Coordinates of C-alpha atoms in Angstrom, one line a residue:
Chain A
M453 CA -0.1 0.0 -0.1
N454 CA 3.0 2.4 -0.1
N455 CA 1.9 2.9 -3.7
L456 CA -1.1 4.9 -2.5
S457 CA -0.3 8.7 -2.4
K458 CA -2.1 11.3 -0.1
L459 CA -5.0 12.7 -1.8
N460 CA -6.1 16.2 -1.5
T461 CA -9.9 16.3 -1.9
S462 CA -12.2 19.3 -2.0
D463 CA -14.5 20.1 0.9
G464 CA -18.2 19.1 1.1
P465 CA -19.8 15.9 1.8
V466 CA -18.7 12.7 -0.1
L467 CA -22.1 11.3 0.0
S468 CA -25.6 12.8 0.6
A469 CA -28.9 11.5 0.4
N470 CA -32.2 13.4 0.7
G471 CA -35.4 11.3 0.7
L472 CA -33.8 8.7 -1.6
T473 CA -36.4 6.2 -2.4
K474 CA -36.4 3.2 -4.8
R475 CA -39.6 1.0 -5.4
F476 CA -39.8 -1.9 -7.6
G477 CA -43.5 -2.2 -8.3
K478 CA -45.1 -2.4 -4.9
L479 CA -41.7 -3.4 -3.2
K480 CA -40.1 -0.5 -1.3
A481 CA -36.4 -1.4 -1.6
V482 CA -35.2 1.9 -0.2
E483 CA -37.4 4.5 1.6
E484 CA -36.8 8.0 2.4
L485 CA -33.0 7.6 2.9
T486 CA -31.6 10.8 4.3
F487 CA -27.9 11.2 5.4
E488 CA -24.8 13.1 5.0
M489 CA -21.2 11.9 5.2
P490 CA -18.1 14.0 5.2
R491 CA -15.1 13.1 3.1
G492 CA -12.1 10.8 4.2
G493 CA -12.0 7.6 6.3
V494 CA -14.0 4.4 6.1
I495 CA -17.7 4.5 6.1
G496 CA -19.5 1.4 7.0
F497 CA -22.8 0.8 5.2
V498 CA -24.6 -2.0 7.2
G499 CA -27.8 -3.7 7.4
P500 CA -29.0 -7.3 7.1
N501 CA -29.4 -9.0 3.7
G502 CA -32.3 -7.4 1.7
A503 CA -32.1 -4.2 3.7
G504 CA -31.6 -2.1 0.6
K505 CA -27.8 -1.7 0.6
S506 CA -27.1 -2.9 -2.8
T507 CA -30.0 -0.9 -4.2
T508 CA -28.7 2.2 -2.8
I509 CA -25.2 1.5 -4.1
R510 CA -26.8 1.0 -7.5
M511 CA -28.5 4.4 -7.3
L512 CA -25.2 6.0 -6.1
L513 CA -23.4 4.6 -9.2
G514 CA -26.0 5.5 -11.7
L515 CA -27.2 1.9 -12.5
I516 CA -30.6 2.3 -11.4
R517 CA -32.8 5.5 -11.2
P518 CA -34.5 6.5 -7.9
T519 CA -38.2 6.6 -7.6
G520 CA -38.1 9.7 -5.4
G521 CA -35.7 12.0 -3.6
N522 CA -32.1 12.6 -4.7
A523 CA -28.4 12.0 -3.6
E524 CA -25.2 13.5 -4.5
V525 CA -21.8 11.8 -4.8
L526 CA -18.7 14.0 -4.6
G527 CA -21.0 17.0 -4.9
H528 CA -22.7 16.0 -8.2
G529 CA -26.3 14.7 -8.4
I530 CA -26.7 11.0 -9.2
C531 CA -28.7 11.9 -12.3
T532 CA -25.4 12.7 -13.9
P533 CA -23.0 9.8 -13.1
S534 CA -20.6 10.8 -15.8
A535 CA -19.8 14.0 -13.8
Y536 CA -18.4 12.0 -10.8
L537 CA -17.8 8.2 -11.8
H538 CA -14.2 8.9 -13.1
K539 CA -13.3 9.6 -9.4
V540 CA -15.2 6.6 -8.0
G541 CA -14.1 3.0 -7.9
A542 CA -16.6 0.3 -7.2
I543 CA -17.4 -3.3 -6.6
I544 CA -21.1 -4.1 -7.0
E545 CA -22.2 -7.4 -5.2
S546 CA -20.0 -10.2 -6.1
P547 CA -17.2 -9.1 -8.7
V548 CA -17.5 -10.4 -12.1
F549 CA -15.0 -10.5 -14.9
Y550 CA -14.5 -12.0 -18.4
P551 CA -13.4 -15.5 -17.4
S552 CA -11.4 -16.4 -20.6
L553 CA -9.1 -13.3 -20.1
S554 CA -6.4 -13.0 -17.7
G555 CA -6.6 -10.9 -14.4
S556 CA -4.3 -8.3 -16.0
N557 CA -6.2 -8.2 -19.3
N558 CA -9.4 -7.7 -17.6
L559 CA -7.8 -4.7 -15.8
R560 CA -6.3 -3.5 -19.0
A561 CA -9.7 -3.8 -20.9
L562 CA -11.3 -1.7 -18.0
A563 CA -8.4 0.8 -17.9
K564 CA -8.8 1.4 -21.6
L565 CA -12.6 1.8 -21.3
G566 CA -12.3 4.3 -18.4
G567 CA -9.3 6.1 -19.9
F568 CA -7.2 5.4 -16.9
L569 CA -3.4 5.1 -17.1
P570 CA -2.2 1.7 -18.1
E571 CA 0.6 1.9 -15.5
Q572 CA -2.2 1.6 -13.1
V573 CA -2.7 -2.1 -13.8
P574 CA 0.5 -3.5 -12.5
R575 CA 0.3 -1.0 -9.5
V576 CA -3.1 -2.1 -8.3
L577 CA -2.3 -5.8 -8.9
E578 CA 0.6 -5.4 -6.7
M579 CA -1.5 -3.6 -4.0
V580 CA -4.0 -6.5 -3.8
G581 CA -1.3 -9.1 -3.8
L582 CA -2.1 -10.6 -7.4
S583 CA 1.1 -9.9 -9.3
S584 CA 2.0 -13.3 -9.4
R585 CA -1.2 -14.6 -10.8
A586 CA -1.8 -11.7 -13.0
S587 CA -1.4 -13.7 -16.3
D588 CA -3.6 -16.5 -15.2
K589 CA -7.2 -16.8 -16.7
V590 CA -9.8 -15.3 -14.3
A591 CA -11.8 -18.7 -14.9
N592 CA -8.9 -20.3 -12.7
Y593 CA -9.2 -17.9 -9.8
S594 CA -10.7 -18.7 -6.4
L595 CA -13.5 -16.6 -5.1
G596 CA -10.9 -14.8 -2.9
M597 CA -8.8 -14.0 -5.8
K598 CA -11.9 -12.6 -7.5
Q599 CA -12.5 -10.4 -4.6
R600 CA -8.9 -9.0 -4.8
L601 CA -9.2 -8.3 -8.4
G602 CA -12.4 -6.7 -7.9
I603 CA -10.8 -4.3 -5.4
A604 CA -7.9 -3.9 -7.8
V605 CA -10.7 -2.8 -10.5
A606 CA -12.1 -0.3 -8.0
L607 CA -8.6 1.1 -7.4
L608 CA -7.9 1.6 -11.0
P609 CA -9.1 5.3 -11.4
N610 CA -7.0 6.2 -8.3
P611 CA -10.3 7.1 -6.8
E612 CA -11.5 9.9 -4.4
L613 CA -14.2 7.4 -3.3
L614 CA -14.3 3.7 -3.1
I615 CA -17.7 2.1 -3.0
L616 CA -17.4 -1.6 -2.1
D617 CA -20.2 -4.0 -1.7
E618 CA -19.4 -6.8 0.6
P619 CA -15.6 -7.0 -0.5
T620 CA -14.4 -9.6 2.0
N621 CA -17.2 -12.2 0.8
G622 CA -15.2 -15.5 0.2
L623 CA -11.9 -14.5 1.7
D624 CA -10.2 -16.5 4.4
P625 CA -9.5 -15.0 7.8
A626 CA -6.0 -13.8 6.9
G627 CA -7.4 -12.3 3.6
I628 CA -10.1 -10.4 5.5
V629 CA -7.5 -9.0 7.9
E630 CA -5.3 -7.9 4.8
I631 CA -8.3 -6.3 2.8
R632 CA -9.4 -4.6 6.2
N633 CA -5.7 -3.1 6.6
L634 CA -5.8 -2.2 2.9
L635 CA -9.2 -0.4 3.3
R636 CA -8.0 1.4 6.5
Q637 CA -4.8 2.7 4.7
I638 CA -7.1 3.9 1.9
G639 CA -9.2 5.6 4.2
N640 CA -6.3 7.2 6.2
S641 CA -4.8 8.5 2.6
G642 CA -7.5 11.1 2.4
R643 CA -9.8 9.0 0.2
T644 CA -13.2 7.7 1.4
V645 CA -14.2 4.1 1.5
F646 CA -17.8 3.3 1.6
V647 CA -18.1 -0.3 2.5
S648 CA -21.2 -2.2 2.7
T649 CA -21.6 -5.3 4.7
H650 CA -24.2 -7.4 6.7
L651 CA -21.2 -8.3 9.1
L652 CA -21.4 -5.8 11.7
S653 CA -18.4 -7.1 13.6
E654 CA -16.4 -6.4 10.4
V655 CA -17.5 -2.7 10.4
E656 CA -16.9 -2.4 14.1
A657 CA -13.2 -3.2 13.3
E658 CA -12.6 -0.9 10.5
A659 CA -15.1 1.9 10.2
D660 CA -14.9 5.5 11.3
R661 CA -18.6 6.2 10.5
L662 CA -21.7 4.4 9.8
V663 CA -24.9 4.3 7.8
M664 CA -27.1 1.8 9.1
I665 CA -30.3 0.7 7.2
H666 CA -33.0 -1.7 7.9
N667 CA -35.9 -2.7 5.6
G668 CA -34.9 0.1 3.2
R669 CA -35.1 2.9 6.0
L670 CA -32.2 4.8 7.8
V671 CA -31.5 3.5 11.4
F672 CA -28.5 5.5 12.2
A673 CA -26.0 7.7 10.3
G674 CA -23.0 9.1 12.2
E675 CA -19.8 8.5 13.7
L676 CA -19.2 4.9 15.0
A677 CA -17.7 6.3 18.3
D678 CA -21.2 7.8 19.0
I679 CA -23.1 4.6 18.6
M680 CA -20.4 2.7 20.4
Q681 CA -20.8 5.2 23.2
R682 CA -24.5 4.3 23.5
A683 CA -23.3 0.6 23.4
C684 CA -21.1 1.3 26.4
E685 CA -23.6 2.7 28.9
A686 CA -22.7 0.1 31.6
V687 CA -20.0 -0.6 34.0
Y688 CA -18.9 -4.0 35.2
A689 CA -17.5 -4.3 38.8
A690 CA -16.4 -7.4 40.6
P691 CA -15.1 -7.4 44.2
E692 CA -11.7 -9.1 44.9
N693 CA -13.5 -11.0 47.8
T694 CA -16.9 -12.2 47.0
A695 CA -18.0 -11.6 50.7
D696 CA -18.0 -7.9 49.7
L697 CA -20.5 -8.4 47.3
P698 CA -23.5 -7.3 49.5
L699 CA -21.6 -4.2 50.6
L700 CA -20.7 -3.2 47.1
T701 CA -24.4 -3.7 46.1
R702 CA -25.4 -1.3 48.9
I703 CA -22.8 1.4 47.8
I704 CA -24.2 1.1 44.0
S705 CA -27.8 1.1 45.3
E706 CA -27.0 4.4 47.4
S707 CA -25.5 6.1 44.4
G708 CA -29.0 5.7 42.7
H709 CA -27.9 3.6 39.6
L710 CA -29.8 0.7 38.3
F711 CA -27.7 -2.6 38.5
R712 CA -28.1 -6.3 38.2
Q713 CA -25.9 -9.0 39.8
E714 CA -24.2 -11.5 37.4
D715 CA -22.4 -14.3 39.2
D716 CA -19.8 -12.8 41.4
A717 CA -20.0 -9.3 39.6
I718 CA -22.3 -6.3 39.3
I719 CA -23.3 -4.6 36.2
I720 CA -24.3 -1.0 36.7
T721 CA -26.2 1.1 34.2
A722 CA -24.0 4.2 34.0
P723 CA -21.6 5.9 31.8
K724 CA -18.0 4.5 31.9
E725 CA -16.7 7.7 33.3
W726 CA -18.6 6.8 36.5
S727 CA -16.1 3.9 37.0
S728 CA -13.6 6.1 38.8
E729 CA -16.3 7.4 41.1
L730 CA -17.3 3.8 42.0
N731 CA -13.7 2.9 42.5
R732 CA -13.3 5.8 44.9
L733 CA -16.3 4.9 46.9
A734 CA -15.6 1.2 47.1
T735 CA -12.1 1.9 48.3
S736 CA -13.2 4.3 51.0
K737 CA -15.5 1.6 52.3
G738 CA -12.7 -1.0 52.3
V739 CA -13.8 -2.9 49.2
N740 CA -11.1 -3.8 46.8
L741 CA -12.1 -4.3 43.1
R742 CA -10.8 -7.2 41.2
E743 CA -12.3 -5.9 37.9
L744 CA -13.7 -2.6 36.9
R745 CA -14.3 -1.9 33.3
P746 CA -16.9 -0.4 30.8
E747 CA -19.4 -3.0 29.8
C748 CA -20.0 -2.7 26.1
E749 CA -22.6 -4.4 23.8
S750 CA -21.4 -5.4 20.6
L751 CA -22.5 -3.4 17.4
E752 CA -24.7 -6.3 16.5
D753 CA -26.6 -6.1 19.8
V754 CA -27.0 -2.2 19.4
F755 CA -28.3 -2.8 15.9
L756 CA -30.8 -5.4 17.1
S757 CA -32.0 -3.2 19.8
M758 CA -32.4 -0.2 17.6
T759 CA -34.5 -2.3 15.1
R760 CA -36.2 -4.5 17.4
G761 CA -39.6 -3.0 16.8
E762 CA -39.3 -3.3 13.2
V763 CA -38.0 -6.9 13.4
A764 CA -40.8 -7.9 15.7
T765 CA -43.4 -6.6 13.2
Chain B
M403 CA -15.7 6.2 -28.4
N404 CA -12.1 5.2 -29.1
R405 CA -11.8 4.0 -25.5
V406 CA -14.7 1.6 -25.9
F407 CA -13.5 0.4 -29.2
S408 CA -10.0 -0.5 -28.1
S409 CA -11.4 -2.0 -24.7
E410 CA -13.8 -4.2 -26.6
W411 CA -11.3 -5.3 -29.1
L412 CA -9.0 -6.4 -26.4
K413 CA -11.8 -8.7 -25.3
I414 CA -12.6 -10.1 -28.6
A415 CA -9.2 -10.2 -30.4
R416 CA -8.2 -13.6 -29.1
P417 CA -7.4 -16.5 -31.3
A418 CA -10.1 -18.7 -29.9
T419 CA -13.0 -16.0 -30.5
V420 CA -11.7 -15.0 -34.0
L421 CA -11.3 -18.7 -35.1
G422 CA -14.5 -19.8 -33.3
W423 CA -16.7 -17.2 -35.1
M424 CA -14.8 -17.3 -38.4
S425 CA -14.7 -21.0 -38.9
P426 CA -18.5 -21.4 -39.5
V427 CA -18.6 -18.3 -41.8
V428 CA -15.8 -19.6 -43.9
L429 CA -17.4 -23.0 -44.1
F430 CA -20.8 -21.7 -45.1
A431 CA -19.0 -19.5 -47.8
F432 CA -17.0 -22.4 -49.0
M433 CA -20.3 -24.8 -49.1
G434 CA -22.1 -22.0 -50.9
T435 CA -19.2 -21.7 -53.5
M436 CA -19.0 -25.5 -53.8
F437 CA -22.7 -26.0 -54.4
N438 CA -22.6 -23.3 -57.0
F439 CA -19.9 -24.8 -59.1
M440 CA -20.8 -28.6 -58.7
D441 CA -22.9 -29.6 -61.6
A442 CA -23.4 -25.9 -62.5
A443 CA -24.5 -26.8 -66.0
T444 CA -27.4 -29.2 -65.0
D445 CA -28.5 -27.5 -61.7
A446 CA -28.9 -23.9 -62.9
G447 CA -32.1 -22.3 -61.8
Q448 CA -33.0 -24.9 -59.2
F449 CA -33.9 -23.8 -55.8
R450 CA -31.6 -25.1 -53.0
G451 CA -33.4 -24.0 -49.9
P452 CA -31.3 -21.6 -47.7
F453 CA -28.6 -21.5 -50.5
G454 CA -30.9 -19.8 -52.9
I455 CA -31.3 -20.4 -56.6
A456 CA -28.4 -22.2 -58.3
P457 CA -26.5 -19.9 -60.7
G458 CA -25.8 -21.2 -64.3
P459 CA -22.3 -21.5 -65.9
E460 CA -22.9 -17.9 -67.6
Q461 CA -23.6 -16.3 -64.1
L462 CA -20.5 -17.8 -62.7
A463 CA -18.4 -16.7 -65.6
A464 CA -19.6 -13.1 -65.1
P465 CA -17.4 -10.4 -63.5
D466 CA -19.1 -11.0 -60.0
G467 CA -18.9 -14.9 -60.6
W468 CA -16.2 -15.4 -58.0
I469 CA -18.0 -14.2 -55.0
I470 CA -21.6 -15.6 -55.8
G471 CA -20.6 -18.3 -53.4
I472 CA -20.7 -15.9 -50.4
H473 CA -23.9 -14.4 -51.7
S474 CA -25.5 -18.0 -51.7
A475 CA -24.4 -18.3 -48.0
S476 CA -25.5 -14.8 -46.9
S477 CA -28.3 -15.9 -44.6
F478 CA -26.2 -18.3 -42.8
I479 CA -23.4 -15.8 -42.4
G480 CA -26.2 -13.2 -41.2
L481 CA -27.5 -15.6 -38.6
I482 CA -23.9 -16.0 -37.3
A483 CA -23.5 -12.2 -37.1
L484 CA -26.8 -12.0 -35.2
A485 CA -25.4 -14.6 -32.8
I486 CA -22.1 -12.7 -32.4
F487 CA -23.9 -9.6 -31.5
A488 CA -26.4 -11.3 -29.4
T489 CA -23.8 -13.3 -27.5
N490 CA -21.4 -10.4 -26.9
I491 CA -24.1 -8.1 -25.6
A492 CA -26.3 -10.4 -23.7
R493 CA -23.5 -12.2 -21.8
D494 CA -22.5 -8.7 -20.2
Y495 CA -26.1 -8.9 -18.6
E496 CA -26.0 -12.6 -17.9
K497 CA -22.6 -12.5 -16.2
G498 CA -23.1 -9.2 -14.7
T499 CA -20.0 -7.5 -16.2
I500 CA -22.4 -4.8 -17.6
R501 CA -22.2 -3.2 -14.1
I502 CA -18.4 -2.7 -14.2
L503 CA -18.5 -1.5 -17.6
L504 CA -21.1 1.2 -16.9
V505 CA -19.2 2.3 -13.8
A506 CA -16.0 2.7 -16.1
E507 CA -17.9 4.3 -19.0
P508 CA -21.2 5.8 -17.5
N509 CA -22.2 7.3 -20.9
R510 CA -24.4 4.6 -22.0
F511 CA -25.0 5.9 -25.5
R512 CA -21.1 6.0 -26.0
L513 CA -20.7 2.6 -24.5
L514 CA -23.3 1.0 -26.8
I515 CA -22.2 2.7 -29.9
G516 CA -18.6 1.7 -29.2
K517 CA -19.6 -1.9 -28.8
L518 CA -21.8 -1.9 -32.0
L519 CA -18.8 -0.3 -33.9
T520 CA -16.4 -3.0 -32.4
L521 CA -18.6 -5.9 -33.3
S522 CA -19.3 -4.3 -36.8
S523 CA -15.6 -4.2 -37.5
F524 CA -15.2 -7.8 -36.2
I525 CA -18.0 -8.8 -38.7
I526 CA -16.1 -7.0 -41.5
L527 CA -13.0 -9.0 -40.6
I528 CA -14.6 -12.4 -40.6
T529 CA -16.7 -11.4 -43.7
A530 CA -13.3 -10.4 -45.3
G531 CA -12.0 -13.8 -44.5
A532 CA -15.0 -15.7 -45.9
T533 CA -14.8 -13.5 -49.1
V534 CA -11.2 -14.6 -49.6
V535 CA -12.1 -18.4 -49.1
T536 CA -14.9 -17.9 -51.7
M537 CA -12.5 -16.3 -54.2
L538 CA -9.9 -19.0 -53.8
A539 CA -12.4 -21.8 -53.8
S540 CA -14.0 -20.3 -57.0
L541 CA -10.6 -20.3 -58.6
V542 CA -9.9 -23.8 -57.7
L543 CA -13.4 -25.1 -58.7
A544 CA -14.0 -23.3 -61.9
P545 CA -11.6 -25.2 -64.2
G546 CA -13.2 -28.4 -63.3
E547 CA -16.6 -27.1 -64.5
N548 CA -15.0 -25.4 -67.7
I549 CA -16.0 -22.0 -66.4
P550 CA -13.8 -19.2 -67.9
V551 CA -12.3 -16.8 -65.2
D552 CA -11.0 -14.1 -67.5
A553 CA -13.8 -11.7 -66.5
W554 CA -13.2 -12.0 -62.9
F555 CA -9.8 -10.3 -63.1
S556 CA -11.1 -7.4 -65.4
W557 CA -11.6 -4.0 -63.8
Q558 CA -15.4 -4.8 -63.9
G559 CA -14.5 -8.0 -62.0
I560 CA -12.4 -6.2 -59.3
R561 CA -15.3 -3.6 -59.0
E562 CA -18.0 -6.3 -58.6
L563 CA -15.8 -7.9 -56.0
L564 CA -15.5 -4.6 -53.9
I565 CA -19.3 -3.9 -54.3
G566 CA -20.3 -7.4 -53.5
F567 CA -18.0 -7.3 -50.3
A568 CA -19.4 -4.0 -49.2
N569 CA -23.1 -5.3 -49.7
I570 CA -22.5 -8.6 -47.9
S571 CA -20.6 -6.7 -45.0
L572 CA -23.5 -4.1 -44.8
A573 CA -26.2 -6.9 -44.7
T574 CA -24.3 -9.0 -42.2
I575 CA -23.8 -5.9 -39.8
I576 CA -27.6 -5.3 -40.1
W577 CA -28.3 -8.9 -39.2
G578 CA -25.9 -8.2 -36.1
L579 CA -27.7 -5.2 -35.2
I580 CA -31.0 -7.0 -35.0
G581 CA -29.2 -9.4 -32.8
G582 CA -28.1 -6.7 -30.8
V583 CA -31.4 -5.1 -30.1
L584 CA -32.8 -8.6 -29.3
A585 CA -30.0 -9.1 -26.8
I586 CA -30.5 -5.8 -25.1
T587 CA -34.4 -6.4 -24.9
T588 CA -34.3 -9.9 -23.7
R589 CA -30.9 -9.7 -21.7
S590 CA -30.4 -13.4 -22.8
A591 CA -28.1 -14.8 -25.4
A592 CA -30.1 -18.1 -25.9
I593 CA -33.5 -16.3 -26.0
S594 CA -32.2 -13.5 -28.5
I595 CA -30.6 -16.1 -30.8
S596 CA -33.4 -18.5 -30.9
G597 CA -36.0 -15.8 -31.0
G598 CA -34.1 -14.1 -33.9
V599 CA -33.5 -17.3 -35.8
G600 CA -37.2 -18.4 -35.2
F601 CA -38.5 -15.2 -36.5
L602 CA -36.1 -14.5 -39.4
L603 CA -36.1 -18.2 -40.7
I604 CA -39.6 -19.6 -39.8
F605 CA -42.0 -16.8 -39.0
E606 CA -40.9 -14.5 -41.8
L607 CA -41.0 -17.4 -44.3
L608 CA -44.8 -18.1 -43.1
I609 CA -45.7 -14.5 -43.4
G610 CA -44.2 -14.3 -46.8
Q611 CA -46.3 -17.4 -47.8
F612 CA -49.7 -15.8 -46.8
V613 CA -48.9 -12.1 -47.4
E614 CA -46.5 -11.9 -50.4
S615 CA -46.5 -8.0 -50.4
V616 CA -45.4 -7.8 -46.8
G617 CA -43.0 -10.8 -47.1
T618 CA -40.7 -9.0 -49.5
K619 CA -40.2 -6.1 -47.1
L620 CA -39.2 -8.3 -44.0
P621 CA -35.7 -8.3 -42.8
A622 CA -34.2 -11.6 -43.8
T623 CA -35.6 -11.2 -47.5
V624 CA -34.4 -7.7 -47.7
L625 CA -30.9 -8.4 -46.3
G626 CA -30.8 -11.4 -48.5
A627 CA -31.3 -9.1 -51.6
L628 CA -28.8 -6.5 -50.3
A629 CA -26.1 -9.2 -49.9
S630 CA -26.8 -10.4 -53.4
G631 CA -26.8 -6.9 -54.9
G632 CA -30.6 -7.1 -55.7
T633 CA -32.8 -10.1 -56.7
F634 CA -35.6 -10.3 -59.3
I635 CA -38.0 -9.9 -56.4
I636 CA -36.3 -6.9 -54.7
E637 CA -34.4 -4.2 -56.4
Y638 CA -31.0 -3.3 -55.1
S639 CA -31.9 0.4 -54.3
T640 CA -35.0 -0.9 -52.4
A641 CA -33.1 -3.6 -50.6
L642 CA -30.5 -0.9 -49.7
I643 CA -33.2 1.6 -48.4
L644 CA -35.1 -0.9 -46.4
S645 CA -32.0 -2.4 -44.9
L646 CA -30.6 0.8 -43.8
A647 CA -34.0 1.6 -42.3
Y648 CA -33.8 -1.9 -40.3
G649 CA -30.3 -0.9 -39.1
A650 CA -31.4 2.6 -38.1
A651 CA -34.4 1.2 -36.2
S652 CA -32.3 -1.5 -34.4
I653 CA -29.9 1.3 -33.1
T654 CA -32.6 3.6 -32.1
V655 CA -34.7 0.9 -30.2
A656 CA -31.4 -0.6 -28.7
S657 CA -30.2 2.8 -27.5
L658 CA -33.4 3.8 -26.0
I659 CA -33.7 0.6 -24.1
F660 CA -30.1 0.6 -23.1
I661 CA -30.1 4.1 -21.9
R662 CA -33.3 4.2 -20.1
R663 CA -33.6 0.8 -18.4
D664 CA -32.3 0.1 -14.8
V665 CA -29.4 -2.4 -14.4
T666 CA -30.8 -4.5 -11.8
D667 CA -29.2 -7.9 -12.1

């Protein structure tokens, strides 16, 4: 990834949507999607299968027209994709290629089509670790290699914005970590990576910001840190001596916080900053704490709790 | 447009693709030539199904005699052109490669016209190959049937050769454009090829049987007449105008559908 130069991009949101809607007949695939994302970093676009992620991405790439609302990519309306797609690299769903052509010839054909520099081909192949298999026919590639080639295609235009739909599908754990690091480095270079996935744990590991959708509707759009803060509204405390558990319970009860006991520990509904206060109170009453830490839910749990009402219906 | 053209050529300029499509075209051209020269004296004027009416020795000795073979096979070659266009375009939908093409070249009209130009140039290439085979086969077969070849090498013969090549190329390209519009409409190579062949060879024949006035204006008949430089049913000028109209209509319909329709699969 040392091939990736820093990019100076203009200001303004990288992506914005205002009431973006797509219906297929009676089916509402995407409904009234409204969000705005600043440039740079990695944006996770998450939601379960069938949430409307791919439909949204297709609209952003000009492959399908919205039924209502509008959206902008790099400051240009999605009704004029020619104005911005030369600065956008993308994988849409599973990457597809011409199987009888080699990996490098697939890239050369797309580089010619897009008017990208031919020197980009070996460069991007090296970036995704496919240089040694570049002359092999794509028909002989594994799914993971096709995913890497898909990312290479997306990198061809030296893009300001990468839109990737499930880029780690079919990769082994080592490959997932490698691609995650690659995306992270791209995000750190001033470019923006908009990566869709249904694997929330993956996004938790790599994203700076999130757009969450469910049943075609927006659930959350903002900083990952904000949503994780919501997930960390609890403190886990365990006394060194289990005999101190009743005393610790009384201390917490007197502080006015809600709590529940779990085995030989107590989980208190409180911001993580309250941990130091609890530590001070416990020490003053002679209770030593074996463990004191913020208790965080996973992003998956947060997502489920945010969409529970809809899931139940 | 140049970008699309060079990109598409990179995909089709492979020995397997060129030989795979050129082989049947050359084979049909050779068969047409062979049937023309075999028993030319006895079979003249007989109807030979898709290979048309057998020319007599006088026709074969005329300045255009050395490319009559490819005229006779023009319907077969046209169907192969239809299959080439349909396969190339429909496979982008079937495999999903249309998505990456449209992201790299979002101007859909430019992408479509570039593709059609590439395929048309490919058709000209394989038609040229078939024409050369027809000429060589005619030269080899003519002495056996005592057919003089002097007129073929006259200025008139060279002129007829070039005009004949232009006519067969144009007719074959329009066959291809019909395949292209079918592929864009159905997004399936199999359906567009079988539908095209079914209509042009069977349905059109049936219409021609029942409504003769309409039958002479339908695509396969008109394009056959163009490839042959006119027939006794359709004059060359009429065939040329109608063929160009079919070509223009195909490009217009294909463009409208290609530009306006969502790429959902």
